[in-house]
PDB file of C-alpha atoms and ligand atoms in Angstrom:
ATOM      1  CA  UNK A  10      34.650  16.050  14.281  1.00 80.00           C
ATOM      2  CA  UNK A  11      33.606  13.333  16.163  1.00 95.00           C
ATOM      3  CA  UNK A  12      30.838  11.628  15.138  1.00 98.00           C
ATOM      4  CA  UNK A  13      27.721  10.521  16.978  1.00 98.00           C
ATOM      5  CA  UNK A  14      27.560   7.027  18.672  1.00 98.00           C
ATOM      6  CA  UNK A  15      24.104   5.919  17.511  1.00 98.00           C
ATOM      7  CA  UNK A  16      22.521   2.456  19.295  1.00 98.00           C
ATOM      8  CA  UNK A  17      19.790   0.922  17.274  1.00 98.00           C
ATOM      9  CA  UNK A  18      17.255  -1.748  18.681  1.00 98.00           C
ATOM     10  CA  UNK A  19      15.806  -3.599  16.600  1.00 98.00           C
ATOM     11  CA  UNK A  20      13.381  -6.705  16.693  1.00 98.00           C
ATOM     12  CA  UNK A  21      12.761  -8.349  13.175  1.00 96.00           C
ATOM     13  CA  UNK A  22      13.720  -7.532   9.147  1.00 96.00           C
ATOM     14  CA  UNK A  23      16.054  -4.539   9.973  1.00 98.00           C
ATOM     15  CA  UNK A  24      15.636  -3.030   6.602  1.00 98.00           C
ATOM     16  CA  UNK A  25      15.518   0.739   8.625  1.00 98.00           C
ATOM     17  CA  UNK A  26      18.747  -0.726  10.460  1.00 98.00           C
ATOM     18  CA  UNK A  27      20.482  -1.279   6.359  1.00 98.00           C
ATOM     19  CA  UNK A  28      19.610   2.354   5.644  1.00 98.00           C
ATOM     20  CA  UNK A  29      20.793   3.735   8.936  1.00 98.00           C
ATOM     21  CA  UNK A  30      24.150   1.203   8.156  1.00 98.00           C
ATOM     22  CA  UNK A  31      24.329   2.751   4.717  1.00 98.00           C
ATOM     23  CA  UNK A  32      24.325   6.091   5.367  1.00 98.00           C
ATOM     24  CA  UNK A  33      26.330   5.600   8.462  1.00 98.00           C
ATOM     25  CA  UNK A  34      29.149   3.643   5.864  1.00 97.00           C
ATOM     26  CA  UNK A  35      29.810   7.732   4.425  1.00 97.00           C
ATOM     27  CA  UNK A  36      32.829   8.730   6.968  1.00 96.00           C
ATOM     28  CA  UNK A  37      31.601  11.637   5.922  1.00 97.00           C
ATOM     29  CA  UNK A  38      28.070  11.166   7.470  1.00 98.00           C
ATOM     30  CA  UNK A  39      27.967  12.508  10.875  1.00 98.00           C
ATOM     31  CA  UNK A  40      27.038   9.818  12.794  1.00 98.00           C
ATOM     32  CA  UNK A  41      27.819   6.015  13.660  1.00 98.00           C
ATOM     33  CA  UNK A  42      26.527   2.590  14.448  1.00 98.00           C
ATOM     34  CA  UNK A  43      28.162   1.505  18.048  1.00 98.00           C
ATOM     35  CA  UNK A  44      26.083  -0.999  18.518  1.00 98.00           C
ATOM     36  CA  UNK A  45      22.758  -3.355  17.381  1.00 98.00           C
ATOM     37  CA  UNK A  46      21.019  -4.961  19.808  1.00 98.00           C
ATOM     38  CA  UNK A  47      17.862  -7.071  19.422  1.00 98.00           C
ATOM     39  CA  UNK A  48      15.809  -8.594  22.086  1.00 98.00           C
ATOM     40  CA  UNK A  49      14.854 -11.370  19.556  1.00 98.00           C
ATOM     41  CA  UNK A  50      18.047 -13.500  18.995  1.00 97.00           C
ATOM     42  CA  UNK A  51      17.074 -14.351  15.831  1.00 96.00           C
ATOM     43  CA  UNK A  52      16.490 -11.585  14.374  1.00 98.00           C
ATOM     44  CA  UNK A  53      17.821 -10.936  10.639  1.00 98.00           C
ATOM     45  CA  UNK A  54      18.447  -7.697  11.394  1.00 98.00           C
ATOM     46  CA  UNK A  55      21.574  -9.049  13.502  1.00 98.00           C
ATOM     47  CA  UNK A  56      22.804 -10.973  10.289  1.00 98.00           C
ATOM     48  CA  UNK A  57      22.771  -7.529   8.498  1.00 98.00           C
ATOM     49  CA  UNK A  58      25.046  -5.800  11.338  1.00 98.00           C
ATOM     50  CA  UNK A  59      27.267  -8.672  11.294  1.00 98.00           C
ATOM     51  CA  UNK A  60      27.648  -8.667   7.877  1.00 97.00           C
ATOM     52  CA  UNK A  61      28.577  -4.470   8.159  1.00 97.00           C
ATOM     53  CA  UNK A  62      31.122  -5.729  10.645  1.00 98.00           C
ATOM     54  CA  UNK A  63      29.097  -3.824  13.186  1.00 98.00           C
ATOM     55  CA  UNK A  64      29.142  -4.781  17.078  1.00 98.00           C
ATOM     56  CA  UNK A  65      25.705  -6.770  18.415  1.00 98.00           C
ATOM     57  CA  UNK A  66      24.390  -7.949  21.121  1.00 98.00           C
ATOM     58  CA  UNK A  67      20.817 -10.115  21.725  1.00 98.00           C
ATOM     59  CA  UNK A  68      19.227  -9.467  24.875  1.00 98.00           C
ATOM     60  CA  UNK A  69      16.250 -11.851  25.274  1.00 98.00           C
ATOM     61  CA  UNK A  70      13.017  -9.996  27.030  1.00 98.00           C
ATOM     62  CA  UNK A  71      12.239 -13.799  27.792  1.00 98.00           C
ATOM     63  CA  UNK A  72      15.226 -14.300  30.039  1.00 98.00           C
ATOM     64  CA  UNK A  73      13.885 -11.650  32.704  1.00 98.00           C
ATOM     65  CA  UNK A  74      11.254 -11.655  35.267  1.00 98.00           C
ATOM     66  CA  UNK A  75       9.856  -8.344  34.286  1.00 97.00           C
ATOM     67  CA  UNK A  76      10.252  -5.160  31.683  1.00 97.00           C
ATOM     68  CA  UNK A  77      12.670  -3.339  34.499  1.00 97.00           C
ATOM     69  CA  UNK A  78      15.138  -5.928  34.768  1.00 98.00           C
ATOM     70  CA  UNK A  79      15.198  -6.182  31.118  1.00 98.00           C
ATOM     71  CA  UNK A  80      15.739  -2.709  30.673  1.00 98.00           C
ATOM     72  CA  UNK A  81      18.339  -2.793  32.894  1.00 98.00           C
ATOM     73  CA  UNK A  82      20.106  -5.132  30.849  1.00 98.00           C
ATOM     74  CA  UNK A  83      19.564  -3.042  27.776  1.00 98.00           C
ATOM     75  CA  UNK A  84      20.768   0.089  29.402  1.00 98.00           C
ATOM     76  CA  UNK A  85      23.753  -1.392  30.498  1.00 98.00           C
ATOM     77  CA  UNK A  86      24.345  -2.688  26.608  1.00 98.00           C
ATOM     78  CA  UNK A  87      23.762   0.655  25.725  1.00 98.00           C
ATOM     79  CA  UNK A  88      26.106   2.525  27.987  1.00 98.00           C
ATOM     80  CA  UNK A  89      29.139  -0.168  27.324  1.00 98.00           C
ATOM     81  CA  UNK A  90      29.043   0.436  23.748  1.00 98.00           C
ATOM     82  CA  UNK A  91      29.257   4.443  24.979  1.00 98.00           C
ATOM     83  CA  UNK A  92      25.825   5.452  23.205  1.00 98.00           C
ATOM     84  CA  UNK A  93      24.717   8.820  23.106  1.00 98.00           C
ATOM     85  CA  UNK A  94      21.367   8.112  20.807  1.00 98.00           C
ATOM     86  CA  UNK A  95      19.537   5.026  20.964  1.00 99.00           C
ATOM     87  CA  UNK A  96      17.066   4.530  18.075  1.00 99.00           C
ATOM     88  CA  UNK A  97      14.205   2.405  17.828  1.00 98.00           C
ATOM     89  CA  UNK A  98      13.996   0.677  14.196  1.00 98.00           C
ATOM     90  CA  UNK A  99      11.033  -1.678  14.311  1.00 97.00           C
ATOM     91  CA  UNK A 100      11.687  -2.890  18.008  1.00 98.00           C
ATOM     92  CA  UNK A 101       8.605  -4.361  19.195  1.00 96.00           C
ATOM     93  CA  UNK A 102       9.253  -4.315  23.304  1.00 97.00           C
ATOM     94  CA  UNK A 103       7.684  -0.881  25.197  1.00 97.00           C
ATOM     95  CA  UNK A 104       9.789   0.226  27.177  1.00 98.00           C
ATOM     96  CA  UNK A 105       8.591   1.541  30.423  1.00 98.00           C
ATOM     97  CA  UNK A 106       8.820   5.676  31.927  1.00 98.00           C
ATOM     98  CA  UNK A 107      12.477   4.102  33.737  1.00 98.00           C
ATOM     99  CA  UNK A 108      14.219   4.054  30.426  1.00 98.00           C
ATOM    100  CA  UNK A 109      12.532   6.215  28.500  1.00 98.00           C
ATOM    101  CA  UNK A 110      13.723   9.384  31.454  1.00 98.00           C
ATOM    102  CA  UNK A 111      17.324   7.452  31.393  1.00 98.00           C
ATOM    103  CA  UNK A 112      17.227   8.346  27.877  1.00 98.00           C
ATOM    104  CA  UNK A 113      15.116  11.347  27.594  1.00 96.00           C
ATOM    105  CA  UNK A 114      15.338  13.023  24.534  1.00 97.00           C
ATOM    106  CA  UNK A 115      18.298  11.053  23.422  1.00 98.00           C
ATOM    107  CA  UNK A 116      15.740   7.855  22.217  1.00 98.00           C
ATOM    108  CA  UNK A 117      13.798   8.089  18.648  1.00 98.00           C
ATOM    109  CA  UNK A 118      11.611   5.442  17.100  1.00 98.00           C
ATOM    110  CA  UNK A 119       9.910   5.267  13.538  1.00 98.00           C
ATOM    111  CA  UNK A 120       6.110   4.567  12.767  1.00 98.00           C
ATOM    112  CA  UNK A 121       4.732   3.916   9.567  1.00 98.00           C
ATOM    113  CA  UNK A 122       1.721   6.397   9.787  1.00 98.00           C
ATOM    114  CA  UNK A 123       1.463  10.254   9.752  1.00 98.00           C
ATOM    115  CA  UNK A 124       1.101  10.879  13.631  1.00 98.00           C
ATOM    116  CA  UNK A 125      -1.095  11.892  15.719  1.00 97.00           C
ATOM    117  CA  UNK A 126      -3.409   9.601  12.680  1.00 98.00           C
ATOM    118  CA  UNK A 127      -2.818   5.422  13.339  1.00 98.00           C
ATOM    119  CA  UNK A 128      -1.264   4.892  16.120  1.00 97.00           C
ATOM    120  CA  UNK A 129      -0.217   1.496  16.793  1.00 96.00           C
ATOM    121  CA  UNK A 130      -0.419  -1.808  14.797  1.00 94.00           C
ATOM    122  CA  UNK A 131      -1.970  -2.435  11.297  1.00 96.00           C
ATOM    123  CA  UNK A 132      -1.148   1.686  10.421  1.00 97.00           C
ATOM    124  CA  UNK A 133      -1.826   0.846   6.789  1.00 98.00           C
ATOM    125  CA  UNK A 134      -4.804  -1.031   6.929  1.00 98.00           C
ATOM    126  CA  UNK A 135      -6.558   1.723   8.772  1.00 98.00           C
ATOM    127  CA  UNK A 136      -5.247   3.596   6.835  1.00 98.00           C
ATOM    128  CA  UNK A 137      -6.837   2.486   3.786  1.00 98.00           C
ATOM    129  CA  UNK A 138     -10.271   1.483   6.130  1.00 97.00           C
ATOM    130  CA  UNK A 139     -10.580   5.300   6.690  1.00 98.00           C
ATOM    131  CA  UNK A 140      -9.772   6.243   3.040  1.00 97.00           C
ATOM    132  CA  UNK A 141      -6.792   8.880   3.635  1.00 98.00           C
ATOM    133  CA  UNK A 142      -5.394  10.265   0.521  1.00 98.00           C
ATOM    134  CA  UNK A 143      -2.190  10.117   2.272  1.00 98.00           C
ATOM    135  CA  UNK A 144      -0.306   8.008   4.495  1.00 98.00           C
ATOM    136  CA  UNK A 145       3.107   8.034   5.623  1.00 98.00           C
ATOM    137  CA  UNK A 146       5.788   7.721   8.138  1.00 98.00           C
ATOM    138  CA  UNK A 147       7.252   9.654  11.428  1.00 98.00           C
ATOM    139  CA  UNK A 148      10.435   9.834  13.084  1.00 98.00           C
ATOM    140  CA  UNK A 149       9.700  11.000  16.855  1.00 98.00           C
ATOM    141  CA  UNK A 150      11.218  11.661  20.326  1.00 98.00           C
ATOM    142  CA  UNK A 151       9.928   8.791  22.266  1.00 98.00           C
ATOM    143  CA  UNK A 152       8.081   9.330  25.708  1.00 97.00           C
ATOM    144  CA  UNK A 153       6.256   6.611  28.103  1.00 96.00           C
ATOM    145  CA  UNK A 154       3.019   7.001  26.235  1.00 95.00           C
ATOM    146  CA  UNK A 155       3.512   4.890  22.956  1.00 95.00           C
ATOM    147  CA  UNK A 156       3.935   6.421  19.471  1.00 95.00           C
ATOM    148  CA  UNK A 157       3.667   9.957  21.185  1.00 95.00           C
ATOM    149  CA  UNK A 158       6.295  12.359  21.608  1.00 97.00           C
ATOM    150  CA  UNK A 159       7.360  15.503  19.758  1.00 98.00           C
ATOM    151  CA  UNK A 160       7.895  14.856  15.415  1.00 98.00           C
ATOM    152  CA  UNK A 161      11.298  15.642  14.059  1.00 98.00           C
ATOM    153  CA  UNK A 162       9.985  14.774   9.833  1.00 98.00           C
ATOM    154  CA  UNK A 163       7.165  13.588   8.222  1.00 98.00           C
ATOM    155  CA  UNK A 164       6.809  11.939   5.253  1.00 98.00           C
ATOM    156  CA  UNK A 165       3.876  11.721   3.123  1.00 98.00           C
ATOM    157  CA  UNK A 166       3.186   9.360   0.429  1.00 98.00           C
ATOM    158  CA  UNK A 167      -0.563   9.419  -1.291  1.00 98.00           C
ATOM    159  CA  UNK A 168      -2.777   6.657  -1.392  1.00 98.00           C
ATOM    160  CA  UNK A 169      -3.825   5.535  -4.955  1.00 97.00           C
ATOM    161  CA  UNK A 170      -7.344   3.623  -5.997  1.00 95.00           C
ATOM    162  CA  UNK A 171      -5.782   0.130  -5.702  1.00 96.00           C
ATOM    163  CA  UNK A 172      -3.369   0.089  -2.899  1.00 98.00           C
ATOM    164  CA  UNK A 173      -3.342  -2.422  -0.767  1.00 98.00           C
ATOM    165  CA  UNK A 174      -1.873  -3.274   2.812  1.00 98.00           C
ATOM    166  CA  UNK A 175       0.668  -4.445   1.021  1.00 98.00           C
ATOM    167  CA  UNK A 176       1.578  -1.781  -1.573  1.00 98.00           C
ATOM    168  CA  UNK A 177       0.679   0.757   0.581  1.00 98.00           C
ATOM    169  CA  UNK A 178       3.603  -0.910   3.066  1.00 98.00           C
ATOM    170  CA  UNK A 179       5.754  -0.739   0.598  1.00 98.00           C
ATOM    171  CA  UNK A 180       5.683   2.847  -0.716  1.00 98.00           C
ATOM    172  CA  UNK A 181       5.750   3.882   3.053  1.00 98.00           C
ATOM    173  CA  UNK A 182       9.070   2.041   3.508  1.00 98.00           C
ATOM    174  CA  UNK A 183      10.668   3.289   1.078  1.00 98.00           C
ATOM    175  CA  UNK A 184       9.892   7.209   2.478  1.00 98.00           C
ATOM    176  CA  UNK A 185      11.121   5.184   5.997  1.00 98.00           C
ATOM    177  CA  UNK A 186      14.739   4.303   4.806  1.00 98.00           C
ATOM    178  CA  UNK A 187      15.162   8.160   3.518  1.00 98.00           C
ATOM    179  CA  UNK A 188      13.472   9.882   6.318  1.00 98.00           C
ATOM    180  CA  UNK A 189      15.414   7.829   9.267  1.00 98.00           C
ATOM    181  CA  UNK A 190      19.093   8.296   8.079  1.00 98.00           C
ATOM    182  CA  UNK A 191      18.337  11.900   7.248  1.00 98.00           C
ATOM    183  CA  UNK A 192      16.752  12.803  11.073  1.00 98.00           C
ATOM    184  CA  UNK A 193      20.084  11.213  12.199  1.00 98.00           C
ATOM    185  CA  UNK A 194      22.176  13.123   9.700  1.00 98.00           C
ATOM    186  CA  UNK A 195      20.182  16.319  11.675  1.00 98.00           C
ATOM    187  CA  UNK A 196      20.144  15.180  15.246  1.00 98.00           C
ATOM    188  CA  UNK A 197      23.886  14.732  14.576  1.00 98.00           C
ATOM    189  CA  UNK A 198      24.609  17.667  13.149  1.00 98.00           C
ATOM    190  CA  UNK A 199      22.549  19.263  16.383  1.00 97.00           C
ATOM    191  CA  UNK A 200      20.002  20.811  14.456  1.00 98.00           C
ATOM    192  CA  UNK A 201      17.468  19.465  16.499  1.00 98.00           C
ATOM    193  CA  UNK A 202      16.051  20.607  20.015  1.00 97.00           C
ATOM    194  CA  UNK A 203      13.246  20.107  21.567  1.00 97.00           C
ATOM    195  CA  UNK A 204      11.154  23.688  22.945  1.00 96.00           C
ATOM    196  CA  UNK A 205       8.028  23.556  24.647  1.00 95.00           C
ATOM    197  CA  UNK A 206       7.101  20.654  23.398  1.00 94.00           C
ATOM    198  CA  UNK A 207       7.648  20.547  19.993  1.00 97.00           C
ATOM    199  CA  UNK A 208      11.045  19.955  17.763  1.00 98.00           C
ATOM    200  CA  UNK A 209      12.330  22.766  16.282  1.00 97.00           C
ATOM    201  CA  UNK A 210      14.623  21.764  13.128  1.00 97.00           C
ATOM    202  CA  UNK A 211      17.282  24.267  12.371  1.00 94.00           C
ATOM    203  CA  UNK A 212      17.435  25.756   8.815  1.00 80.00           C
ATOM    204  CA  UNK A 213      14.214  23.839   7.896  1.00 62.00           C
TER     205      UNK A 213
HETATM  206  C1  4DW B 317       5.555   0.078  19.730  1.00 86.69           C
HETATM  207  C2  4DW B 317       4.494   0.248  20.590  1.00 86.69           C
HETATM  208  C3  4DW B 317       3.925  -0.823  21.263  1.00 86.69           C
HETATM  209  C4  4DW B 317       4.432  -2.100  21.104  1.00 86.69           C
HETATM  210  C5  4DW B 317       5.508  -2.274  20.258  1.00 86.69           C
HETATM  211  C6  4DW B 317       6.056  -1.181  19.568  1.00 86.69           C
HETATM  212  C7  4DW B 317       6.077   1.266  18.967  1.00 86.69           C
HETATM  213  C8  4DW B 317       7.551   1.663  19.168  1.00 86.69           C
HETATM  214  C9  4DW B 317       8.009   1.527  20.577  1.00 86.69           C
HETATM  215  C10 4DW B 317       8.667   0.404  21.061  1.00 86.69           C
HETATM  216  N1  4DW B 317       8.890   0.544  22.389  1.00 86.69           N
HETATM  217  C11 4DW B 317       8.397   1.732  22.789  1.00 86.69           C
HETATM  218  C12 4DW B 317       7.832   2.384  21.690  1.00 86.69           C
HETATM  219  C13 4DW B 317       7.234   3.666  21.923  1.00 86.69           C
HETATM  220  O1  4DW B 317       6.714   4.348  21.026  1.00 86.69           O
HETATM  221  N2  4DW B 317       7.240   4.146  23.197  1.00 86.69           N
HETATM  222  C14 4DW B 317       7.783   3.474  24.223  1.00 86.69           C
HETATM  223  N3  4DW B 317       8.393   2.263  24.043  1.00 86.69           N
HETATM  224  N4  4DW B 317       7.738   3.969  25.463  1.00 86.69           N
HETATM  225  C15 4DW B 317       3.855  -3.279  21.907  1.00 86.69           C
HETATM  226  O2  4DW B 317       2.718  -3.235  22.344  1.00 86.69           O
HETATM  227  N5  4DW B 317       4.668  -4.353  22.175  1.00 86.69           N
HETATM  228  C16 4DW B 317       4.286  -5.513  22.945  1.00 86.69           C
HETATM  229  C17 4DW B 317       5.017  -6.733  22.510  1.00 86.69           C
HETATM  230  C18 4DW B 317       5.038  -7.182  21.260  1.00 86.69           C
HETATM  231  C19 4DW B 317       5.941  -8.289  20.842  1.00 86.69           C
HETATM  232  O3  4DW B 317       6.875  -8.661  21.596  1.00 86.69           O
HETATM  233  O4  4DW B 317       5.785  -8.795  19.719  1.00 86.69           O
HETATM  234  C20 4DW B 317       4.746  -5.377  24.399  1.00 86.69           C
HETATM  235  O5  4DW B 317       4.116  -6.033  25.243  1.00 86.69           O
HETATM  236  O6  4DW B 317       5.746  -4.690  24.667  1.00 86.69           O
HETATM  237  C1  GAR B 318       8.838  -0.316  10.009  1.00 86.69           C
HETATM  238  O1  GAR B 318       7.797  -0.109   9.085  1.00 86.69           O
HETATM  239  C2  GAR B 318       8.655   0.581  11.214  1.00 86.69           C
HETATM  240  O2  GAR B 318       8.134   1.854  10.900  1.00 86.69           O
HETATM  241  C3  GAR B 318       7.659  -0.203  12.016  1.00 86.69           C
HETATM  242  O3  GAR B 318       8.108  -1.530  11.926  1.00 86.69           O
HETATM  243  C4  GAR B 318       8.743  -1.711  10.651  1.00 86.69           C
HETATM  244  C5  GAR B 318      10.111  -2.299  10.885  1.00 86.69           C
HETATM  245  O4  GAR B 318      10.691  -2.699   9.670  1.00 86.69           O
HETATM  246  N1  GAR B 318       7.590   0.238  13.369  1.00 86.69           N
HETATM  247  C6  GAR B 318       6.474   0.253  14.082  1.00 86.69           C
HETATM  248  O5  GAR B 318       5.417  -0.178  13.665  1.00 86.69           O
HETATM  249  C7  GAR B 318       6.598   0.855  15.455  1.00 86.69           C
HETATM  250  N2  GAR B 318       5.307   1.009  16.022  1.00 86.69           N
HETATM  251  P1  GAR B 318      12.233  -3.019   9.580  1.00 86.69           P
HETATM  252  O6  GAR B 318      12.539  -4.054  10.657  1.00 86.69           O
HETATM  253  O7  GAR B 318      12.399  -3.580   8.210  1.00 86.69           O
HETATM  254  O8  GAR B 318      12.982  -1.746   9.797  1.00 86.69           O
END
């Protein structure tokens, strides 16, 4: 069967982009990479898709007037390569209700906190401010309103005595890189849909 053509935009490190690429390296894995694009040119995360041999492309948010035009540019990126799922791995632009209904329900991001709890920046450090006993990571449809839209998985990771932003960070990353490839793996296999709201994950 064909597999999925999968766009990811990315910003910095990349290190969700080197699990999607790994998993995505299986022929067997339903899915693959078509393209990486970064709106920061210098991002490492481009060295890591050129070193998979994977196509990229750097579209500068500083090169257009406003977020529209630079969306534009994206989009077009993103149909060229013949994308049918864009994900969001630690890109740092918000992209604006225009794109986000272009891609509506086709466009997935990953936060580093158990949503609806830390939206935003600095998850873990709230995290630890409020004293959780567990933190964690979402993969969700994205919508206008940032870090909202329906969850496709969860995972939790508990908080111990002596974490720190840093540990915490860490532990949560690690859940990241297995949760990510493994939403994919589903949305490929289309075991996900979306009803009244709320993702319904088939066999789950
Ligand atoms: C996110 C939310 C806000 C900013 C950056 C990232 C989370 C993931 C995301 C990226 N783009 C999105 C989402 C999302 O959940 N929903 C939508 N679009 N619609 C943020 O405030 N970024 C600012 C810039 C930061 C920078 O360039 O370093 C910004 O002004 O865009
Ligand atoms: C990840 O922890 C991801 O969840 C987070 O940025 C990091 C990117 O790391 N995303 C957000 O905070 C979105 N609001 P990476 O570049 O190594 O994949």
């Amino acid at each position: 069967m064909a597999r999925l053509k999968t766009a990811v935009l990315i910003s910095g490190h990349g290190s969700n982009l080197q699990a999607l690429i790994d998993a995505c390296a299986d022929p067997a894995f339903p899915a693959e990479i078509c393209l990486v694009l970064s709106n920061k040119p210098g991002a490492a995360g481009l060295d890591r898709a050129k070193a998979a041999g994977l196509p990229i492309k750097a579209v500068s948010h500083r090169e257009f007037a406003d977020r529209e035009s630079f969306e534009a540019a994206v989009s077009f990126e993103l149909e060229a390569a013949g994308a049918e799922l864009v994900l969001l791995a630690g890109f740092m632009r918000v992209l604006t209700e225009g794109f986000v209904s272009k891609w509506q329900d086709r466009l997935i991001n990953i936060h580093p906190s158990l949503l609806p709890a830390f939206p935003g920046l600095d998850t873990h450090a709230r995290a630890l401010e409020a004293g959780v006993a567990q933190a964690g990571c979402t993969v969700h449809f994205v919508r206008a309103d940032v870090d909202a839209g329906p969850t496709i998985l969860q995972a939790a990771v508990s908080v111990t005595n002596d974490d720190t932003e840093e540990s915490l960070a860490a532990r949560v990353l690690e859940q990241e890189h297995k949760i990510y490839p493994e939403a994919l793996r589903l949305i490929a296999d289309g075991k996900v849909t979306i009803s009244d709201g709320k993702v319904i994950v088939e066999d789950a």
